[in-house]
Structure formats: structure tokens, C-alpha cells
mmCIF file of C-alpha atoms in Angstrom:
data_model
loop_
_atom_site.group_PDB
_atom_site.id
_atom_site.type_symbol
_atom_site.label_atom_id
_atom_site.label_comp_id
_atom_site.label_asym_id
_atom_site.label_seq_id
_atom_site.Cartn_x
_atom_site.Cartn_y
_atom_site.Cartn_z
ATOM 1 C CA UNK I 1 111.755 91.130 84.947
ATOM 2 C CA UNK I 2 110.384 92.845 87.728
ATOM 3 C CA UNK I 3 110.908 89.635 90.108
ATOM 4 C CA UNK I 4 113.445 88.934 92.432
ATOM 5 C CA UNK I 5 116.160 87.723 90.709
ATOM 6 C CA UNK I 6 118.819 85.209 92.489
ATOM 7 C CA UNK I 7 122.096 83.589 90.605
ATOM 8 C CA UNK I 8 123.674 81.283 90.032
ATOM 9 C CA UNK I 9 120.330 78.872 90.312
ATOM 10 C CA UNK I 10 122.579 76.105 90.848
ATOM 11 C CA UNK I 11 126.041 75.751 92.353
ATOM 12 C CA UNK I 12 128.578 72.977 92.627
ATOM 13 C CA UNK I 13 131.393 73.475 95.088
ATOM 14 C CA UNK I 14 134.015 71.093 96.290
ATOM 15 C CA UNK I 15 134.981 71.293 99.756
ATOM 16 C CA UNK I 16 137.067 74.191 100.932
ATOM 17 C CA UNK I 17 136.083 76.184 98.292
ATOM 18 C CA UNK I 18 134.616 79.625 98.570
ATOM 19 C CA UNK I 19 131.539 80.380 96.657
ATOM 20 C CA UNK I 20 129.425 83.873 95.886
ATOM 21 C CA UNK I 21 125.729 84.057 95.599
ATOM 22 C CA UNK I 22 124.163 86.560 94.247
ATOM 23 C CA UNK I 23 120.609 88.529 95.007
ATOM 24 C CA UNK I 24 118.900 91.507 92.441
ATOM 25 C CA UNK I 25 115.913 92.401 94.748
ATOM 26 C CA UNK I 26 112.500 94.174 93.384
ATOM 27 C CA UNK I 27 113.386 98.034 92.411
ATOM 28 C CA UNK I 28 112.624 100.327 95.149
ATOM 29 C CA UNK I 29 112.652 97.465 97.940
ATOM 30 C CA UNK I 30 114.666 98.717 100.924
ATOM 31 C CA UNK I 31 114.497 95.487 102.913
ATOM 32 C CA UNK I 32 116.768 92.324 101.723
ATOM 33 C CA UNK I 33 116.840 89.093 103.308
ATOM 34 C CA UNK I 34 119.178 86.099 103.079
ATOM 35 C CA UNK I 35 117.816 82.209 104.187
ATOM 36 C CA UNK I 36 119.358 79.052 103.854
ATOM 37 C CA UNK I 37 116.158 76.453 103.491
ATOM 38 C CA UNK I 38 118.001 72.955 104.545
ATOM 39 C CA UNK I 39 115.698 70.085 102.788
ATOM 40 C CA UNK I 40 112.696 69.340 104.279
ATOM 41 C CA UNK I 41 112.685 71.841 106.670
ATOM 42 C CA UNK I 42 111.462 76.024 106.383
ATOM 43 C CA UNK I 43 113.584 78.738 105.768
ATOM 44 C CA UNK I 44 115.827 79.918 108.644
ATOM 45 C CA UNK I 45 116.634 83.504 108.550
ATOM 46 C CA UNK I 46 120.382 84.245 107.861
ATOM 47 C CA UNK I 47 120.679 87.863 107.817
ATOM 48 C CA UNK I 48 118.400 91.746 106.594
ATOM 49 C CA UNK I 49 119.366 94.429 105.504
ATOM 50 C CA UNK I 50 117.469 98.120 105.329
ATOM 51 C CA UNK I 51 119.372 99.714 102.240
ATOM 52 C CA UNK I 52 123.120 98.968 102.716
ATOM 53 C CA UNK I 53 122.739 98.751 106.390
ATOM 54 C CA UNK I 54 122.983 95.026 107.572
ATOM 55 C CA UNK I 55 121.076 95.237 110.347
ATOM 56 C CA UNK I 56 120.860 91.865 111.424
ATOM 57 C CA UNK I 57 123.256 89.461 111.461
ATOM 58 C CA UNK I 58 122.562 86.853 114.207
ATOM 59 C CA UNK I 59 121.103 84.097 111.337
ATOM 60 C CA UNK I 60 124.754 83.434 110.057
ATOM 61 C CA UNK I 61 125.621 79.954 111.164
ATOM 62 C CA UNK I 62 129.849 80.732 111.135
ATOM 63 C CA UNK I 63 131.834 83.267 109.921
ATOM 64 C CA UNK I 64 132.587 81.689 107.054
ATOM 65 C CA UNK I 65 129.181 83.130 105.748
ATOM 66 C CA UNK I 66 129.579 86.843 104.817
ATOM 67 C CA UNK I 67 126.704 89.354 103.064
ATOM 68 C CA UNK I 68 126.942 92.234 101.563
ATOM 69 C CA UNK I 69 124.868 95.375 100.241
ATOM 70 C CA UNK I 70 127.577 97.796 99.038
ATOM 71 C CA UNK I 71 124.710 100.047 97.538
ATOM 72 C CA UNK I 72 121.731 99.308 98.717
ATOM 73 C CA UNK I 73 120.622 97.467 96.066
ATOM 74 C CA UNK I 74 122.436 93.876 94.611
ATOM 75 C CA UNK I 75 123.270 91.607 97.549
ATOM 76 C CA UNK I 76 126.031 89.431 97.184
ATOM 77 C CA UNK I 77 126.663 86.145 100.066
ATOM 78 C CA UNK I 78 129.617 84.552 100.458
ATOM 79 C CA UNK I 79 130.840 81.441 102.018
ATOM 80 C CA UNK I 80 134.071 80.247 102.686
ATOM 81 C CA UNK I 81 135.801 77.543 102.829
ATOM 82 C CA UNK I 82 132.621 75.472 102.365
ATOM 83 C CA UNK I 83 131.891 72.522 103.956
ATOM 84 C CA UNK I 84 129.093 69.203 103.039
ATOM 85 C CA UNK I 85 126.521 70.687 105.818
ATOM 86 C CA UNK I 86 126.668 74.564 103.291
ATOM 87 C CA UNK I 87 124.703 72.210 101.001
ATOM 88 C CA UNK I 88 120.929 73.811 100.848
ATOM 89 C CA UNK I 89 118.721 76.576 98.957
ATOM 90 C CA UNK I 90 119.321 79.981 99.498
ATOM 91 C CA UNK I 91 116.891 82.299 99.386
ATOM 92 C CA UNK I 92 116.610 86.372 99.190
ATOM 93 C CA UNK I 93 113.845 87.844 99.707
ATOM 94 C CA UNK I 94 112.912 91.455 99.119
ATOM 95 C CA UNK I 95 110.290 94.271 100.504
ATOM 96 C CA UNK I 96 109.449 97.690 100.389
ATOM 97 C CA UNK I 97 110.443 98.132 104.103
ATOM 98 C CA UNK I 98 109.376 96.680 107.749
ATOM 99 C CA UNK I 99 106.859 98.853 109.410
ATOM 100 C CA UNK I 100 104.969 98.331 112.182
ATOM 101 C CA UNK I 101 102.588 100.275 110.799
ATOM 102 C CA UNK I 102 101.729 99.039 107.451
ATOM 103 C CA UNK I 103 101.590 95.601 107.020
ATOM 104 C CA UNK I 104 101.127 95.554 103.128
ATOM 105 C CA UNK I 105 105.268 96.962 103.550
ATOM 106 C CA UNK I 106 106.007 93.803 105.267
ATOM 107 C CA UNK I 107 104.827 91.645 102.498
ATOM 108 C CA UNK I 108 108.375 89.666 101.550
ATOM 109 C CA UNK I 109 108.862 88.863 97.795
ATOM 110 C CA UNK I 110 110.921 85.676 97.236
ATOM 111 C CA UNK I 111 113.791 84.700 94.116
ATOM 112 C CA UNK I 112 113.641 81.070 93.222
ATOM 113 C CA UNK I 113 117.038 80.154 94.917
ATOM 114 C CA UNK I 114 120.520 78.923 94.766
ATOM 115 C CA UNK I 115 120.804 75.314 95.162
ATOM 116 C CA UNK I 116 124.258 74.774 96.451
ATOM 117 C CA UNK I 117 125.525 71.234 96.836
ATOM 118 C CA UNK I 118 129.082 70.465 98.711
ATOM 119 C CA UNK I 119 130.881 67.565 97.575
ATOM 120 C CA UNK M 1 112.675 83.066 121.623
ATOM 121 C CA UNK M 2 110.306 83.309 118.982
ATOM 122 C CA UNK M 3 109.433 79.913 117.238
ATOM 123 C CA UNK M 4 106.911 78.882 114.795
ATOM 124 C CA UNK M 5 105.679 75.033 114.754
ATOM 125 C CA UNK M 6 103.713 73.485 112.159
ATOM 126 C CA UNK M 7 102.896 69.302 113.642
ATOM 127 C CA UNK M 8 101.938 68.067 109.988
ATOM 128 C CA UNK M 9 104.627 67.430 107.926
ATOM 129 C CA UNK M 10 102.110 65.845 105.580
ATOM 130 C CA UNK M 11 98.506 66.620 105.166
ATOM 131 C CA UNK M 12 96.195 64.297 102.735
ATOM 132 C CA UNK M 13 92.532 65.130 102.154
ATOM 133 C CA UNK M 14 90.013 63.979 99.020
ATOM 134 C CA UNK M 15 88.888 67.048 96.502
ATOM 135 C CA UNK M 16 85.940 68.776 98.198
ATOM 136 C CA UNK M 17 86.966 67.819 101.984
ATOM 137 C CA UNK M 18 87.601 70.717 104.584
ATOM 138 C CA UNK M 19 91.114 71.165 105.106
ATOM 139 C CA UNK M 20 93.009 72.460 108.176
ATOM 140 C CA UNK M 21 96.510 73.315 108.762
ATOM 141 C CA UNK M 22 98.049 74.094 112.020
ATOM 142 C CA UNK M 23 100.431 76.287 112.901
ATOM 143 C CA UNK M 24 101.418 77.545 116.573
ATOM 144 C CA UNK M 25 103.782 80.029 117.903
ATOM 145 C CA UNK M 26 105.613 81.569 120.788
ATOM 146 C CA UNK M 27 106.246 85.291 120.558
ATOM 147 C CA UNK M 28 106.160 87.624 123.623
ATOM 148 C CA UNK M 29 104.864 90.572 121.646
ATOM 149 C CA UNK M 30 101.933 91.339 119.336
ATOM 150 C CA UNK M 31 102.714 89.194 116.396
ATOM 151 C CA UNK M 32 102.611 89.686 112.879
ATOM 152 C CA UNK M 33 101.981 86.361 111.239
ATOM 153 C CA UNK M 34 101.792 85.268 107.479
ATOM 154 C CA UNK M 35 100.860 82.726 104.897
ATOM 155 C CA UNK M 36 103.383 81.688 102.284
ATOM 156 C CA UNK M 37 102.796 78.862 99.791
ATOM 157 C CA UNK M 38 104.887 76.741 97.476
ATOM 158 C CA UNK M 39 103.585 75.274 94.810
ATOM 159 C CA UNK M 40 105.370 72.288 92.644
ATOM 160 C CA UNK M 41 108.480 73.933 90.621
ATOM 161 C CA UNK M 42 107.502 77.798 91.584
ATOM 162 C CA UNK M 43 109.089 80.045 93.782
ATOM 163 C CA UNK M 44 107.539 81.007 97.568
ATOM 164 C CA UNK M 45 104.609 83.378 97.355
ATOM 165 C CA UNK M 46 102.620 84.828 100.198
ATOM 166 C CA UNK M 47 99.282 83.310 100.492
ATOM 167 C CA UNK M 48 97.528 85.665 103.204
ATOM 168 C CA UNK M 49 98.618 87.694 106.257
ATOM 169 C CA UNK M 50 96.556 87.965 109.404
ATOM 170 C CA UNK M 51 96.183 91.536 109.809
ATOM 171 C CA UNK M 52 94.044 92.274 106.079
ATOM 172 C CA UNK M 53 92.337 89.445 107.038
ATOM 173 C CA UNK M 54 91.179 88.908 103.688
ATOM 174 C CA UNK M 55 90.295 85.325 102.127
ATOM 175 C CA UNK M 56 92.363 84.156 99.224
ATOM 176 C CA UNK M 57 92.298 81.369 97.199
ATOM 177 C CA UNK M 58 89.067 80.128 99.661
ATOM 178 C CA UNK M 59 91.632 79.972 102.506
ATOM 179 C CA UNK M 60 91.190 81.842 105.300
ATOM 180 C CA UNK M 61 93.099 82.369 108.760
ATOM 181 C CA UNK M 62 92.477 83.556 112.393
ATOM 182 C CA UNK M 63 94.690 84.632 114.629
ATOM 183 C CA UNK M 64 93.595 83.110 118.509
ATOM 184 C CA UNK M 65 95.408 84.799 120.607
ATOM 185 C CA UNK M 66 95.317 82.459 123.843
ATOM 186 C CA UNK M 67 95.779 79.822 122.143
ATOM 187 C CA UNK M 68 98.630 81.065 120.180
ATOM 188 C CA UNK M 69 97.670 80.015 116.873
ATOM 189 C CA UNK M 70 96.719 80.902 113.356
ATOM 190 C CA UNK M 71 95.712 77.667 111.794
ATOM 191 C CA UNK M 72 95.078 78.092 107.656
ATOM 192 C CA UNK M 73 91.414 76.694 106.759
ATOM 193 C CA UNK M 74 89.499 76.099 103.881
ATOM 194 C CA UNK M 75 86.165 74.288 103.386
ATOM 195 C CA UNK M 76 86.212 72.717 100.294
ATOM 196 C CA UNK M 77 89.643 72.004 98.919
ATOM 197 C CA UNK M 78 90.590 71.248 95.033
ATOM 198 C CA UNK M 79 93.423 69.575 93.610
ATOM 199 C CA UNK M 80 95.444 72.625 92.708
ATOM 200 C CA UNK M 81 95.695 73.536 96.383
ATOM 201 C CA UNK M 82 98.206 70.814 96.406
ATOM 202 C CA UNK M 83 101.634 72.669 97.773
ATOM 203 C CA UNK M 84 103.868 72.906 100.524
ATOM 204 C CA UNK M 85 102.357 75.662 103.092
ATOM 205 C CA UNK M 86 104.562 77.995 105.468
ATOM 206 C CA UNK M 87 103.385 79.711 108.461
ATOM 207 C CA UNK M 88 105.593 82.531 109.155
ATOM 208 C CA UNK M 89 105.955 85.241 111.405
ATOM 209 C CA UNK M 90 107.414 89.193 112.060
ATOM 210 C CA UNK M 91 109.450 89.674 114.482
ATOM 211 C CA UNK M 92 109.725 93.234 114.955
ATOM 212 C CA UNK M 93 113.216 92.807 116.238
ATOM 213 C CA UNK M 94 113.273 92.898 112.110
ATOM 214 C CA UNK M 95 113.634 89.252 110.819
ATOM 215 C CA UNK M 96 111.311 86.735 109.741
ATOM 216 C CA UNK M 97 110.788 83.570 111.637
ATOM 217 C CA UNK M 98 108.968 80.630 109.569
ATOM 218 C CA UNK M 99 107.771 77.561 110.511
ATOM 219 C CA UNK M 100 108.746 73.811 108.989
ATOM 220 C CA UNK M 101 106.142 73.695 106.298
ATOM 221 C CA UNK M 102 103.109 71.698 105.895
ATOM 222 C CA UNK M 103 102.783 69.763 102.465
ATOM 223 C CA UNK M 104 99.066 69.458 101.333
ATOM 224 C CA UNK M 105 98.584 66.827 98.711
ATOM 225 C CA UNK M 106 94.899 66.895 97.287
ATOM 226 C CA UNK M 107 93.838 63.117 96.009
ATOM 227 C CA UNK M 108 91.411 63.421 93.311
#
């Protein structure tokens, strides 16, 4: 599909162990972005990157929480050692690239999710 | 720090009523701020962004300035409008900062 594509779409973990979420973005997006969307509340940014480049880390609650973008395309995060309060959605989100310039490049195209629960 | 607040966790209205939500923010730039929707069992979609300012869906949004807000409006909702609503916005410092969400529920 020409989506964003995000799996597993649901993910049981007991505590402790370490788990590996994975993000396919659009074809030709540069941009990549990780949330975590806690229930009830909006998505809090986690981390972006522009190709492999992870530009922006500051969203990552621990470093337990790890993301990578080997080449510039798949994005793979991964948690360690979870813990109950990991439990949430995870979203990626994809885009052709920020610019200041152009907002229509800033439009951010959203996979359904990873539910992760902790037990 | 940038911040986006949205005051209405939950927003009723009747089919046909004007609708209004409200979303604030602090940002000490010129912000870039967005529209996304939810709607039951579908993945988040971007409903409008202030700077095309185009209409979609009936639903339109200004950005005020001084009073650092870009509520979403639209005159006459319907039933399918039901969803949860984010307000979100650019920071050019290259992430995304979006607001708690606003669920709309449309009574027939």
C-alpha cells in the first residue's frame, strides 16, 4: 500500500522485556517521526529523523527507548527493559520534508499504531 | 516552551448546531499550526492547516494572533463529524507539538 505502514499492530510484553517496533514510512518521505500517544491524552513527540539523520532526540522519555533509521528509510524503536508505564500507542508518522517554506511538505502522514501493553 | 491546549475534552452538539473547538498555544515564533482528526477505528489524518487556509469538510480555522489561538469552526455540523480532533503545531526547531484532543460527538 502506499500508506504508512507500522508493525506489530499489537504487542504484549512482560516486564523487563525488550521489545522492537517497527515503522515503513510513505516512499520518498525524508522526514520520520516516532510518538507515544498515552490514553486519553495527544501524541507527545518522541523523536525525527531527516533521512538516517536523527535529528531530534529530546522526546525519548529514558534511555531505555532507542530509534533507528539505518537507511533512511524503515525505522525501527526499541525499548528496553520495559516497564507497566511503556504501555501506550506508538505512532510514526511520515513527510516529504520540513520546510519553512512550503507548508504542503510539512503535511505529516500517520500509520495506525502499535498498541503495546506491559504486564 | 511551546505547548498546545485544547480545554474540551468533550464537546456535544445536536446535528445542524454550530460547532466550535478551541485550541490555544504558546510559541515564541511564527507558528505553523494544523488540524488532525480521528475518526472511530481509522488512523490520524490531517483535517486543515492554517497557512492554505482552505475549508474542508465545512470546517474552517483562523489563526488570531494576539490571542494566540486557532479555534476549528463549523456552522452546521452532521453526525459523521463525530471524531476526536487534534490541534497541532510546527515547531521549526523540527518536531511536532500537539495538543490533548477534543472529542466531538454529534447527537442525532
Amino acid at each position: 500500500g502506499a500508506g504508512v505502514s507500522q508493525s506489530p499492530r499489537y504487542k504484549v510484553a512482560k516486564r523487563g522485556q525488550d521489545v522492537a517496533l517497527r515503522c515503513d514510512p510513505i516512499s520518498g518521505h525524508v522526514s520520520l517521526f516516532w510518538y507515544q500517544q498515552a490514553l486519553g491524552q495527544g501524541p507527545e513527540f518522541l523523536t525525527y529523523f531527516q533521512n538516517e539523520a536523527q535529528l531530534d532526540k529530546s522526546g525519548l522519555p529514558s534511555d531505555r527507548f532507542f530509534a533507528e533509521r539505518p537507511e533512511g528509510s524503515v525505522s525501527t524503536l526499541k525499548i528496553q527493559r520495559t516497564q507497566q508505564e511503556d504501555s501506550a500507542v506508538y505512532l510514526c508518522a511520515s513527510s516529504f520534508r520540513l520546510d519553512r517554506g512550503d507548508s504542503a511538505k510539512n503535511i505529516q502522514y500517520f500509520g495506525a499504531g502499535t498498541r503495546l501493553s506491559v504486564l | 516552551a511551546q505547548r498546545v491546549t485544547q480545554p474540551e475534552k468533550l464537546l456535544s452538539v445536536f446535528k445542524g448546531a454550530p460547532v466550535e473547538l478551541k485550541c490555544n498555544y504558546s510559541y515564541s515564533g511564527s507558528p505553523e499550526l494544523f488540524w488532525y482528526v480521528q475518526y472511530s477505528r481509522q488512523r490520524l489524518q490531517l483535517l486543515l492547516r492554517h497557512i492554505s487556509r482552505e475549508s474542508i469538510k465545512g470546517f474552517t480555522a483562523d489563526l488570531n494572533k494576539g490571542e494566540t489561538s486557532f479555534h476549528l469552526k463549523k456552522p452546521f455540523a452532521q453526525e459523521e463529524d463525530s471524531a476526536m480532533y487534534y490541534c497541532a503545531l510546527l515547531n521549526y526547531g523540527q518536531n511536532f507539538v500537539f495538543g490533548p484532543g477534543t472529542r466531538l460527538s454529534v447527537l442525532p
